[in-house]
mmCIF file of C-alpha atoms and ligand atoms in Angstrom:
data_model
loop_
_atom_site.group_PDB
_atom_site.id
_atom_site.type_symbol
_atom_site.label_atom_id
_atom_site.label_comp_id
_atom_site.label_asym_id
_atom_site.label_seq_id
_atom_site.Cartn_x
_atom_site.Cartn_y
_atom_site.Cartn_z
ATOM 1 C CA UNK A 1 -9.975 -15.058 -2.118
ATOM 2 C CA UNK A 2 -10.405 -11.297 -2.093
ATOM 3 C CA UNK A 3 -7.003 -9.709 -2.762
ATOM 4 C CA UNK A 4 -6.999 -5.921 -2.878
ATOM 5 C CA UNK A 5 -4.070 -3.641 -3.639
ATOM 6 C CA UNK A 6 -4.723 -0.332 -1.870
ATOM 7 C CA UNK A 7 -2.773 2.212 -3.862
ATOM 8 C CA UNK A 8 -1.834 5.877 -3.631
ATOM 9 C CA UNK A 9 0.972 8.316 -2.894
ATOM 10 C CA UNK A 10 2.612 8.625 0.561
ATOM 11 C CA UNK A 11 0.040 9.958 2.987
ATOM 12 C CA UNK A 12 -2.956 9.123 0.763
ATOM 13 C CA UNK A 13 -4.539 7.198 3.647
ATOM 14 C CA UNK A 14 -3.642 3.627 2.673
ATOM 15 C CA UNK A 15 -2.672 2.655 6.227
ATOM 16 C CA UNK A 16 -5.670 4.456 7.727
ATOM 17 C CA UNK A 17 -8.215 2.811 5.430
ATOM 18 C CA UNK A 18 -6.548 -0.633 5.555
ATOM 19 C CA UNK A 19 -7.118 -0.795 9.323
ATOM 20 C CA UNK A 20 -10.849 -0.336 8.800
ATOM 21 C CA UNK A 21 -11.131 -2.622 5.760
ATOM 22 C CA UNK A 22 -9.386 -5.613 7.361
ATOM 23 C CA UNK A 23 -11.886 -5.520 10.211
ATOM 24 C CA UNK A 24 -14.936 -5.251 7.967
ATOM 25 C CA UNK A 25 -13.872 -7.929 5.460
ATOM 26 C CA UNK A 26 -11.751 -10.178 7.694
ATOM 27 C CA UNK A 27 -8.660 -9.767 5.521
ATOM 28 C CA UNK A 28 -4.956 -9.991 6.359
ATOM 29 C CA UNK A 29 -3.197 -6.603 6.274
ATOM 30 C CA UNK A 30 0.205 -6.669 4.608
ATOM 31 C CA UNK A 31 1.955 -3.297 4.805
ATOM 32 C CA UNK A 32 5.546 -3.281 3.588
ATOM 33 C CA UNK A 33 6.078 0.035 5.406
ATOM 34 C CA UNK A 34 5.018 -1.599 8.719
ATOM 35 C CA UNK A 35 7.083 -4.740 8.013
ATOM 36 C CA UNK A 36 10.170 -2.617 7.309
ATOM 37 C CA UNK A 37 9.620 -0.501 10.427
ATOM 38 C CA UNK A 38 9.446 -3.683 12.555
ATOM 39 C CA UNK A 39 12.747 -4.847 11.044
ATOM 40 C CA UNK A 40 14.229 -1.458 11.994
ATOM 41 C CA UNK A 41 12.816 -1.667 15.525
ATOM 42 C CA UNK A 42 14.276 -5.175 15.911
ATOM 43 C CA UNK A 43 17.657 -3.887 14.722
ATOM 44 C CA UNK A 44 18.087 -6.559 12.052
ATOM 45 C CA UNK A 45 20.625 -6.235 9.232
ATOM 46 C CA UNK A 46 17.784 -5.888 6.725
ATOM 47 C CA UNK A 47 16.216 -3.178 8.899
ATOM 48 C CA UNK A 48 19.445 -1.197 9.167
ATOM 49 C CA UNK A 49 19.936 -1.262 5.370
ATOM 50 C CA UNK A 50 16.301 -0.286 4.779
ATOM 51 C CA UNK A 51 16.481 2.562 7.313
ATOM 52 C CA UNK A 52 19.179 4.398 5.359
ATOM 53 C CA UNK A 53 16.944 4.436 2.272
ATOM 54 C CA UNK A 54 13.654 5.151 4.057
ATOM 55 C CA UNK A 55 15.119 8.059 6.034
ATOM 56 C CA UNK A 56 16.114 9.562 2.698
ATOM 57 C CA UNK A 57 12.672 9.118 1.133
ATOM 58 C CA UNK A 58 13.891 6.378 -1.237
ATOM 59 C CA UNK A 59 12.398 2.991 -2.041
ATOM 60 C CA UNK A 60 13.908 -0.186 -0.595
ATOM 61 C CA UNK A 61 15.156 -2.735 -3.222
ATOM 62 C CA UNK A 62 12.467 -4.850 -4.887
ATOM 63 C CA UNK A 63 13.916 -8.214 -3.807
ATOM 64 C CA UNK A 64 13.861 -7.197 -0.132
ATOM 65 C CA UNK A 65 10.183 -6.223 -0.040
ATOM 66 C CA UNK A 66 9.067 -9.027 -2.365
ATOM 67 C CA UNK A 67 10.857 -11.543 -0.119
ATOM 68 C CA UNK A 68 9.043 -10.209 2.954
ATOM 69 C CA UNK A 69 5.659 -10.418 1.202
ATOM 70 C CA UNK A 70 6.362 -13.975 -0.029
ATOM 71 C CA UNK A 71 6.923 -15.117 3.540
ATOM 72 C CA UNK A 72 3.779 -13.444 4.844
ATOM 73 C CA UNK A 73 1.495 -14.757 2.080
ATOM 74 C CA UNK A 74 2.783 -18.295 2.691
ATOM 75 C CA UNK A 75 2.121 -17.901 6.448
ATOM 76 C CA UNK A 76 -1.556 -17.122 5.744
ATOM 77 C CA UNK A 77 -2.469 -19.547 2.953
ATOM 78 C CA UNK A 78 -5.962 -20.173 4.330
ATOM 79 C CA UNK A 79 -6.908 -16.486 4.774
ATOM 80 C CA UNK A 80 -10.091 -15.029 3.256
ATOM 81 C CA UNK A 81 -7.833 -12.610 1.397
ATOM 82 C CA UNK A 82 -5.266 -9.832 1.712
ATOM 83 C CA UNK A 83 -5.030 -6.071 1.633
ATOM 84 C CA UNK A 84 -1.689 -5.101 0.153
ATOM 85 C CA UNK A 85 -0.864 -1.646 1.535
ATOM 86 C CA UNK A 86 2.146 0.190 0.074
ATOM 87 C CA UNK A 87 3.001 -2.840 -2.084
ATOM 88 C CA UNK A 88 3.599 -3.265 -4.996
ATOM 89 C CA UNK A 89 5.405 0.058 -5.429
ATOM 90 C CA UNK A 90 7.226 -0.765 -8.681
ATOM 91 C CA UNK A 91 6.286 -2.763 -11.779
ATOM 92 C CA UNK A 92 8.804 -5.565 -10.966
ATOM 93 C CA UNK A 93 7.170 -5.848 -7.498
ATOM 94 C CA UNK A 94 3.751 -6.164 -9.195
ATOM 95 C CA UNK A 95 5.084 -8.875 -11.500
ATOM 96 C CA UNK A 96 6.573 -10.819 -8.622
ATOM 97 C CA UNK A 97 3.307 -10.523 -6.658
ATOM 98 C CA UNK A 98 1.349 -11.905 -9.629
ATOM 99 C CA UNK A 99 3.763 -14.839 -9.819
ATOM 100 C CA UNK A 100 3.527 -15.538 -6.087
ATOM 101 C CA UNK A 101 -0.277 -15.459 -6.102
ATOM 102 C CA UNK A 102 -0.406 -17.727 -9.165
ATOM 103 C CA UNK A 103 1.771 -20.239 -7.277
ATOM 104 C CA UNK A 104 -0.802 -20.082 -4.478
ATOM 105 C CA UNK A 105 -3.648 -20.539 -6.966
ATOM 106 C CA UNK A 106 -5.108 -17.081 -6.464
ATOM 107 C CA UNK A 107 -4.762 -13.599 -8.012
ATOM 108 C CA UNK A 108 -5.214 -9.875 -7.404
ATOM 109 C CA UNK A 109 -8.933 -9.092 -7.464
ATOM 110 C CA UNK A 110 -8.478 -5.357 -7.925
ATOM 111 C CA UNK A 111 -6.296 -2.313 -7.284
ATOM 112 C CA UNK A 112 -8.126 0.610 -5.701
ATOM 113 C CA UNK A 113 -6.290 3.936 -5.780
ATOM 114 C CA UNK A 114 -6.833 6.800 -3.343
ATOM 115 C CA UNK A 115 -6.518 10.065 -5.283
ATOM 116 C CA UNK A 116 -5.002 12.937 -3.254
ATOM 117 C CA UNK A 117 -3.148 16.007 -4.559
ATOM 118 C CA UNK A 118 0.460 16.830 -3.621
ATOM 119 C CA UNK A 119 -0.381 19.843 -1.406
ATOM 120 C CA UNK A 120 -2.791 17.818 0.758
ATOM 121 C CA UNK A 121 -0.234 14.977 1.048
ATOM 122 C CA UNK A 122 2.482 17.326 2.267
ATOM 123 C CA UNK A 123 0.099 18.888 4.792
ATOM 124 C CA UNK A 124 -0.977 15.485 6.180
ATOM 125 C CA UNK A 125 2.535 14.061 6.457
ATOM 126 C CA UNK A 126 3.972 17.169 8.133
ATOM 127 C CA UNK A 127 1.096 16.985 10.609
ATOM 128 C CA UNK A 128 1.769 13.289 11.274
ATOM 129 C CA UNK A 129 5.477 14.127 11.644
ATOM 130 C CA UNK A 130 4.680 16.241 14.709
ATOM 131 C CA UNK A 131 3.566 13.152 16.619
ATOM 132 C CA UNK A 132 4.731 9.986 14.812
ATOM 133 C CA UNK A 133 8.460 10.392 15.329
ATOM 134 C CA UNK A 134 8.869 8.965 11.806
ATOM 135 C CA UNK A 135 12.083 10.445 10.345
ATOM 136 C CA UNK A 136 10.579 10.425 6.819
ATOM 137 C CA UNK A 137 7.697 12.704 7.912
ATOM 138 C CA UNK A 138 9.878 15.405 9.440
ATOM 139 C CA UNK A 139 10.531 17.895 6.668
ATOM 140 C CA UNK A 140 8.915 19.174 3.523
ATOM 141 C CA UNK A 141 11.915 18.535 1.287
ATOM 142 C CA UNK A 142 11.983 14.858 2.231
ATOM 143 C CA UNK A 143 8.226 14.512 1.770
ATOM 144 C CA UNK A 144 8.471 16.056 -1.712
ATOM 145 C CA UNK A 145 11.233 13.571 -2.499
ATOM 146 C CA UNK A 146 8.960 10.667 -1.492
ATOM 147 C CA UNK A 147 6.203 12.058 -3.715
ATOM 148 C CA UNK A 148 8.698 12.358 -6.600
ATOM 149 C CA UNK A 149 9.814 8.767 -6.032
ATOM 150 C CA UNK A 150 6.139 7.798 -6.153
ATOM 151 C CA UNK A 151 5.478 9.734 -9.377
ATOM 152 C CA UNK A 152 8.461 8.213 -11.188
ATOM 153 C CA UNK A 153 8.586 4.616 -9.915
ATOM 154 C CA UNK A 154 5.205 3.827 -8.355
ATOM 155 C CA UNK A 155 2.584 5.593 -10.490
ATOM 156 C CA UNK A 156 3.263 3.203 -13.472
ATOM 157 C CA UNK A 157 2.006 0.312 -11.324
ATOM 158 C CA UNK A 158 -1.526 1.708 -11.874
ATOM 159 C CA UNK A 159 -1.094 1.215 -15.642
ATOM 160 C CA UNK A 160 0.074 -2.340 -15.003
ATOM 161 C CA UNK A 161 -3.231 -3.232 -13.297
ATOM 162 C CA UNK A 162 -5.286 -1.087 -15.713
ATOM 163 C CA UNK A 163 -3.817 -3.269 -18.488
ATOM 164 C CA UNK A 164 -5.353 -6.268 -16.703
ATOM 165 C CA UNK A 165 -8.698 -4.427 -16.333
ATOM 166 C CA UNK A 166 -8.234 -4.346 -12.539
ATOM 167 C CA UNK A 167 -7.847 -0.629 -11.774
ATOM 168 C CA UNK A 168 -10.337 1.535 -9.874
ATOM 169 C CA UNK A 169 -9.961 4.860 -8.045
ATOM 170 C CA UNK A 170 -11.760 6.788 -5.337
ATOM 171 C CA UNK A 171 -11.386 10.361 -4.096
ATOM 172 C CA UNK A 172 -9.020 10.251 -1.089
ATOM 173 C CA UNK A 173 -9.892 13.763 0.128
ATOM 174 C CA UNK A 174 -12.695 14.173 2.654
ATOM 175 C CA UNK A 175 -13.851 12.539 5.865
ATOM 176 C CA UNK A 176 -12.144 9.198 6.672
ATOM 177 C CA UNK A 177 -15.560 7.554 7.163
ATOM 178 C CA UNK A 178 -16.902 8.779 3.791
ATOM 179 C CA UNK A 179 -13.811 7.463 1.981
ATOM 180 C CA UNK A 180 -14.207 4.148 3.814
ATOM 181 C CA UNK A 181 -17.851 3.908 2.654
ATOM 182 C CA UNK A 182 -16.795 4.583 -0.917
ATOM 183 C CA UNK A 183 -14.098 1.866 -0.736
ATOM 184 C CA UNK A 184 -16.571 -0.564 0.844
ATOM 185 C CA UNK A 185 -19.024 -0.004 -2.011
ATOM 186 C CA UNK A 186 -16.317 -0.812 -4.544
ATOM 187 C CA UNK A 187 -15.361 -3.967 -2.644
ATOM 188 C CA UNK A 188 -18.973 -5.109 -2.246
ATOM 189 C CA UNK A 189 -19.441 -4.788 -6.008
ATOM 190 C CA UNK A 190 -16.286 -6.846 -6.602
ATOM 191 C CA UNK A 191 -17.487 -9.528 -4.193
ATOM 192 C CA UNK A 192 -20.796 -9.762 -6.045
ATOM 193 C CA UNK A 193 -18.984 -10.081 -9.371
ATOM 194 C CA UNK A 194 -16.685 -12.756 -7.902
ATOM 195 C CA UNK A 195 -19.699 -14.873 -6.895
ATOM 196 C CA UNK A 196 -21.019 -14.978 -10.498
HETATM 197 P P1 LIG B 201 4.534 3.482 4.036
HETATM 198 O O1 LIG B 201 4.635 3.018 5.408
HETATM 199 O O2 LIG B 201 3.844 2.624 3.030
HETATM 200 O O3 LIG B 201 3.762 4.823 4.248
HETATM 201 P P2 LIG B 201 3.121 6.061 3.617
HETATM 202 O O4 LIG B 201 3.145 5.946 2.123
HETATM 203 O O5 LIG B 201 3.834 7.162 4.267
HETATM 204 O O6 LIG B 201 1.623 6.263 4.096
HETATM 205 P P3 LIG B 201 0.063 5.925 3.929
HETATM 206 O O7 LIG B 201 -0.548 6.214 2.595
HETATM 207 O O8 LIG B 201 -0.147 4.543 4.477
HETATM 208 O O9 LIG B 201 -0.575 7.023 4.848
HETATM 209 P P4 LIG B 201 -1.493 6.979 6.122
HETATM 210 O O10 LIG B 201 -2.759 6.219 5.946
HETATM 211 O O11 LIG B 201 -0.661 6.574 7.251
HETATM 212 O O12 LIG B 201 6.005 3.781 3.415
HETATM 213 C C1 LIG B 201 7.089 4.345 4.135
HETATM 214 C C2 LIG B 201 8.447 4.082 3.401
HETATM 215 O O13 LIG B 201 8.757 2.661 3.422
HETATM 216 C C3 LIG B 201 8.519 4.437 1.911
HETATM 217 O O14 LIG B 201 8.830 5.800 1.692
HETATM 218 C C4 LIG B 201 9.681 3.483 1.440
HETATM 219 O O15 LIG B 201 10.956 3.993 1.764
HETATM 220 C C5 LIG B 201 9.480 2.217 2.253
HETATM 221 N N1 LIG B 201 8.652 1.214 1.539
HETATM 222 C C6 LIG B 201 7.422 0.768 1.953
HETATM 223 N N2 LIG B 201 6.933 -0.130 1.079
HETATM 224 C C7 LIG B 201 7.862 -0.259 0.079
HETATM 225 C C8 LIG B 201 7.906 -1.035 -1.129
HETATM 226 N N3 LIG B 201 6.885 -1.848 -1.481
HETATM 227 N N4 LIG B 201 8.991 -0.926 -1.937
HETATM 228 C C9 LIG B 201 10.017 -0.128 -1.589
HETATM 229 N N5 LIG B 201 10.041 0.635 -0.459
HETATM 230 C C10 LIG B 201 8.967 0.580 0.381
HETATM 231 O O16 LIG B 201 -1.924 8.505 6.239
HETATM 232 C C11 LIG B 201 -1.011 9.550 6.412
HETATM 233 C C12 LIG B 201 -1.577 10.617 7.342
HETATM 234 O O17 LIG B 201 -2.761 11.190 6.804
HETATM 235 C C13 LIG B 201 -1.950 10.063 8.714
HETATM 236 O O18 LIG B 201 -1.512 10.966 9.688
HETATM 237 C C14 LIG B 201 -3.471 10.002 8.670
HETATM 238 O O19 LIG B 201 -4.044 10.179 9.940
HETATM 239 C C15 LIG B 201 -3.818 11.138 7.745
HETATM 240 N N6 LIG B 201 -5.044 10.894 6.987
HETATM 241 C C16 LIG B 201 -5.441 9.701 6.447
HETATM 242 N N7 LIG B 201 -6.628 9.864 5.811
HETATM 243 C C17 LIG B 201 -6.984 11.189 5.941
HETATM 244 C C18 LIG B 201 -8.091 11.985 5.501
HETATM 245 N N8 LIG B 201 -9.092 11.471 4.786
HETATM 246 N N9 LIG B 201 -8.098 13.301 5.799
HETATM 247 C C19 LIG B 201 -7.097 13.847 6.528
HETATM 248 N N10 LIG B 201 -6.016 13.152 6.995
HETATM 249 C C20 LIG B 201 -5.965 11.842 6.704
#
Protein backbone atom coordinates (compact mmCIF):
# COMPACT_ATOMS: atom_id res chain seq x y z
CA UNK A 1 0.00 0.00 0.00
CA UNK A 2 1.05 3.59 -0.60
CA UNK A 3 0.16 5.62 2.51
CA UNK A 4 1.10 9.29 2.34
CA UNK A 5 0.69 11.89 5.06
CA UNK A 6 0.32 15.27 3.35
CA UNK A 7 1.49 17.78 5.91
CA UNK A 8 1.63 21.54 6.35
CA UNK A 9 0.09 24.51 8.13
CA UNK A 10 -3.54 25.62 7.57
CA UNK A 11 -3.88 26.85 4.02
CA UNK A 12 -0.66 25.18 2.80
CA UNK A 13 -2.62 23.48 0.01
CA UNK A 14 -3.09 20.01 1.51
CA UNK A 15 -6.74 19.78 0.42
CA UNK A 16 -5.99 21.24 -3.01
CA UNK A 17 -3.13 18.85 -3.77
CA UNK A 18 -4.88 15.81 -2.24
CA UNK A 19 -7.71 16.13 -4.78
CA UNK A 20 -5.21 15.85 -7.63
CA UNK A 21 -3.08 13.11 -6.05
CA UNK A 22 -5.98 10.75 -5.30
CA UNK A 23 -6.98 10.85 -8.95
CA UNK A 24 -3.47 10.24 -10.27
CA UNK A 25 -2.57 7.43 -7.85
CA UNK A 26 -6.03 5.95 -7.18
CA UNK A 27 -5.78 6.55 -3.43
CA UNK A 28 -8.47 7.10 -0.79
CA UNK A 29 -8.57 10.69 0.51
CA UNK A 30 -9.00 10.95 4.27
CA UNK A 31 -9.33 14.57 5.41
CA UNK A 32 -10.22 15.01 9.07
CA UNK A 33 -11.25 18.61 8.31
CA UNK A 34 -13.78 17.35 5.70
CA UNK A 35 -14.99 14.54 8.00
CA UNK A 36 -15.56 17.03 10.83
CA UNK A 37 -17.36 19.47 8.53
CA UNK A 38 -19.72 16.68 7.40
CA UNK A 39 -20.48 15.88 11.06
CA UNK A 40 -21.28 19.58 11.56
CA UNK A 41 -23.48 19.68 8.45
CA UNK A 42 -25.35 16.57 9.67
CA UNK A 43 -25.87 18.23 13.06
CA UNK A 44 -24.50 15.29 15.05
CA UNK A 45 -23.45 15.61 18.70
CA UNK A 46 -19.82 15.07 17.69
CA UNK A 47 -20.17 17.77 15.02
CA UNK A 48 -21.65 20.30 17.44
CA UNK A 49 -18.81 19.73 19.95
CA UNK A 50 -16.19 19.96 17.19
CA UNK A 51 -17.73 23.16 15.77
CA UNK A 52 -17.14 25.11 18.98
CA UNK A 53 -13.42 24.28 18.82
CA UNK A 54 -12.99 24.69 15.05
CA UNK A 55 -14.74 28.07 15.01
CA UNK A 56 -12.19 29.19 17.58
CA UNK A 57 -9.19 27.93 15.61
CA UNK A 58 -8.50 25.11 18.09
CA UNK A 59 -7.81 21.43 17.50
CA UNK A 60 -10.50 18.82 18.15
CA UNK A 61 -9.57 16.15 20.79
CA UNK A 62 -7.26 13.38 19.59
CA UNK A 63 -9.66 10.52 20.41
CA UNK A 64 -12.42 12.06 18.28
CA UNK A 65 -10.34 12.39 15.11
CA UNK A 66 -8.47 9.11 15.63
CA UNK A 67 -11.82 7.32 16.03
CA UNK A 68 -13.09 8.78 12.75
CA UNK A 69 -9.92 7.72 10.91
CA UNK A 70 -10.07 4.19 12.39
CA UNK A 71 -13.55 3.73 10.96
CA UNK A 72 -12.59 5.01 7.52
CA UNK A 73 -9.41 2.92 7.22
CA UNK A 74 -11.38 -0.21 8.17
CA UNK A 75 -14.03 0.64 5.53
CA UNK A 76 -11.34 0.65 2.81
CA UNK A 77 -9.11 -2.29 3.73
CA UNK A 78 -8.54 -3.29 0.10
CA UNK A 79 -7.59 0.20 -1.15
CA UNK A 80 -4.34 0.84 -3.06
CA UNK A 81 -3.46 3.29 -0.30
CA UNK A 82 -4.45 6.49 1.50
CA UNK A 83 -3.68 10.17 1.51
CA UNK A 84 -4.00 11.47 5.05
CA UNK A 85 -4.80 15.18 4.76
CA UNK A 86 -4.78 17.26 7.96
CA UNK A 87 -4.13 14.13 10.05
CA UNK A 88 -2.15 13.37 12.17
CA UNK A 89 -2.00 16.85 13.72
CA UNK A 90 -0.48 15.86 17.07
CA UNK A 91 2.11 13.28 18.12
CA UNK A 92 -0.51 11.11 19.93
CA UNK A 93 -2.55 11.09 16.68
CA UNK A 94 0.57 9.93 14.79
CA UNK A 95 1.15 7.17 17.33
CA UNK A 96 -2.43 5.98 17.10
CA UNK A 97 -2.25 6.00 13.28
CA UNK A 98 0.91 3.86 13.37
CA UNK A 99 -0.86 1.40 15.67
CA UNK A 100 -3.96 1.25 13.46
CA UNK A 101 -1.92 0.67 10.29
CA UNK A 102 0.15 -2.03 12.01
CA UNK A 103 -3.11 -3.81 12.93
CA UNK A 104 -4.01 -3.67 9.24
CA UNK A 105 -0.58 -4.99 8.27
CA UNK A 106 0.55 -1.80 6.57
CA UNK A 107 2.42 1.41 7.50
CA UNK A 108 2.99 5.05 6.56
CA UNK A 109 5.17 5.16 3.45
CA UNK A 110 6.14 8.80 3.86
CA UNK A 111 5.15 12.24 5.14
CA UNK A 112 5.46 15.01 2.57
CA UNK A 113 5.30 18.55 3.94
CA UNK A 114 4.23 21.62 1.97
CA UNK A 115 6.38 24.55 3.10
CA UNK A 116 4.56 27.92 3.08
CA UNK A 117 5.34 31.03 5.15
CA UNK A 118 2.86 32.59 7.59
CA UNK A 119 2.15 35.72 5.49
CA UNK A 120 1.20 33.67 2.41
CA UNK A 121 -1.02 31.39 4.55
CA UNK A 122 -2.93 34.33 6.00
CA UNK A 123 -3.40 35.83 2.53
CA UNK A 124 -4.73 32.55 1.08
CA UNK A 125 -7.12 31.81 3.94
CA UNK A 126 -8.56 35.34 4.02
CA UNK A 127 -9.12 35.04 0.28
CA UNK A 128 -10.84 31.67 0.69
CA UNK A 129 -12.91 33.18 3.53
CA UNK A 130 -14.53 35.57 1.05
CA UNK A 131 -16.21 32.67 -0.75
CA UNK A 132 -16.04 29.51 1.41
CA UNK A 133 -18.34 30.63 4.21
CA UNK A 134 -15.98 28.77 6.57
CA UNK A 135 -16.14 30.53 9.96
CA UNK A 136 -12.46 29.71 10.65
CA UNK A 137 -11.34 31.60 7.51
CA UNK A 138 -13.13 34.84 8.33
CA UNK A 139 -10.65 36.95 10.24
CA UNK A 140 -6.93 37.43 10.55
CA UNK A 141 -6.82 36.98 14.32
CA UNK A 142 -8.45 33.56 14.08
CA UNK A 143 -6.17 32.51 11.23
CA UNK A 144 -3.10 33.52 13.26
CA UNK A 145 -4.46 31.45 16.14
CA UNK A 146 -4.74 28.39 13.87
CA UNK A 147 -1.15 28.93 12.71
CA UNK A 148 -0.03 29.20 16.36
CA UNK A 149 -1.89 25.99 17.19
CA UNK A 150 -0.07 24.39 14.26
CA UNK A 151 3.35 25.67 15.37
CA UNK A 152 2.93 24.42 18.94
CA UNK A 153 1.02 21.14 18.56
CA UNK A 154 1.34 20.03 14.93
CA UNK A 155 4.87 20.97 13.82
CA UNK A 156 6.42 18.30 16.17
CA UNK A 157 4.68 15.60 14.12
CA UNK A 158 7.30 16.27 11.39
CA UNK A 159 10.05 15.28 13.86
CA UNK A 160 8.12 12.12 14.69
CA UNK A 161 8.26 10.95 11.06
CA UNK A 162 11.80 12.31 10.55
CA UNK A 163 12.82 10.01 13.43
CA UNK A 164 11.50 7.10 11.35
CA UNK A 165 13.36 8.37 8.25
CA UNK A 166 10.02 9.12 6.54
CA UNK A 167 10.02 12.92 6.22
CA UNK A 168 10.26 14.89 2.97
CA UNK A 169 9.30 18.47 2.07
CA UNK A 170 8.46 20.45 -1.03
CA UNK A 171 8.04 24.18 -1.62
CA UNK A 172 4.30 24.95 -1.30
CA UNK A 173 4.54 28.40 -2.91
CA UNK A 174 4.04 28.71 -6.66
CA UNK A 175 1.65 27.41 -9.29
CA UNK A 176 -0.66 24.58 -8.11
CA UNK A 177 0.37 22.47 -11.13
CA UNK A 178 4.12 22.91 -10.46
CA UNK A 179 3.68 21.88 -6.81
CA UNK A 180 1.65 18.87 -7.95
CA UNK A 181 4.46 17.83 -10.33
CA UNK A 182 6.99 18.12 -7.53
CA UNK A 183 4.81 15.97 -5.22
CA UNK A 184 4.28 13.42 -8.00
CA UNK A 185 8.03 13.10 -8.50
CA UNK A 186 8.51 12.39 -4.80
CA UNK A 187 5.74 9.78 -4.86
CA UNK A 188 7.06 8.11 -8.02
CA UNK A 189 10.47 7.76 -6.36
CA UNK A 190 8.83 6.21 -3.28
CA UNK A 191 6.89 3.77 -5.45
CA UNK A 192 10.10 2.68 -7.17
CA UNK A 193 11.80 2.17 -3.81
CA UNK A 194 8.79 0.19 -2.54
CA UNK A 195 9.08 -2.23 -5.48
CA UNK A 196 12.71 -3.12 -4.59
P1 LIG B 1 -8.55 21.49 7.57
O1 LIG B 1 -9.83 21.26 6.93
O2 LIG B 1 -7.55 20.38 7.60
O3 LIG B 1 -8.02 22.69 6.73
P2 LIG B 1 -6.89 23.69 6.47
O4 LIG B 1 -5.70 23.35 7.32
O5 LIG B 1 -7.55 24.98 6.64
O6 LIG B 1 -6.44 23.70 4.95
P3 LIG B 1 -5.56 23.08 3.76
O7 LIG B 1 -4.08 23.05 3.97
O8 LIG B 1 -6.21 21.78 3.37
O9 LIG B 1 -5.74 24.18 2.66
P4 LIG B 1 -6.31 24.17 1.19
O10 LIG B 1 -5.67 23.19 0.28
O11 LIG B 1 -7.76 24.09 1.29
O12 LIG B 1 -8.75 21.94 9.12
C1 LIG B 1 -9.78 22.78 9.59
C2 LIG B 1 -9.95 22.65 11.14
O13 LIG B 1 -10.45 21.32 11.48
C3 LIG B 1 -8.69 22.78 12.00
O14 LIG B 1 -8.37 24.12 12.30
C4 LIG B 1 -9.13 21.98 13.29
O15 LIG B 1 -9.95 22.74 14.14
C5 LIG B 1 -9.97 20.83 12.75
N1 LIG B 1 -9.17 19.61 12.51
C6 LIG B 1 -8.97 19.02 11.29
N2 LIG B 1 -8.19 17.93 11.42
C7 LIG B 1 -7.89 17.81 12.75
C8 LIG B 1 -7.09 16.88 13.50
N3 LIG B 1 -6.45 15.86 12.89
N4 LIG B 1 -6.98 17.05 14.84
C9 LIG B 1 -7.62 18.05 15.45
N5 LIG B 1 -8.39 18.97 14.80
C10 LIG B 1 -8.53 18.87 13.45
O16 LIG B 1 -5.84 25.60 0.68
C11 LIG B 1 -6.23 26.80 1.28
C12 LIG B 1 -6.45 27.88 0.23
O17 LIG B 1 -5.26 28.15 -0.49
C13 LIG B 1 -7.51 27.49 -0.80
O18 LIG B 1 -8.33 28.60 -1.03
C14 LIG B 1 -6.68 27.16 -2.04
O19 LIG B 1 -7.38 27.43 -3.23
C15 LIG B 1 -5.49 28.07 -1.89
N6 LIG B 1 -4.27 27.50 -2.48
C16 LIG B 1 -3.89 26.19 -2.44
N7 LIG B 1 -2.71 26.04 -3.08
C17 LIG B 1 -2.33 27.29 -3.53
C18 LIG B 1 -1.21 27.81 -4.26
N8 LIG B 1 -0.21 27.03 -4.67
N9 LIG B 1 -1.16 29.13 -4.51
C19 LIG B 1 -2.16 29.95 -4.11
N10 LIG B 1 -3.27 29.53 -3.43
C20 LIG B 1 -3.35 28.22 -3.14
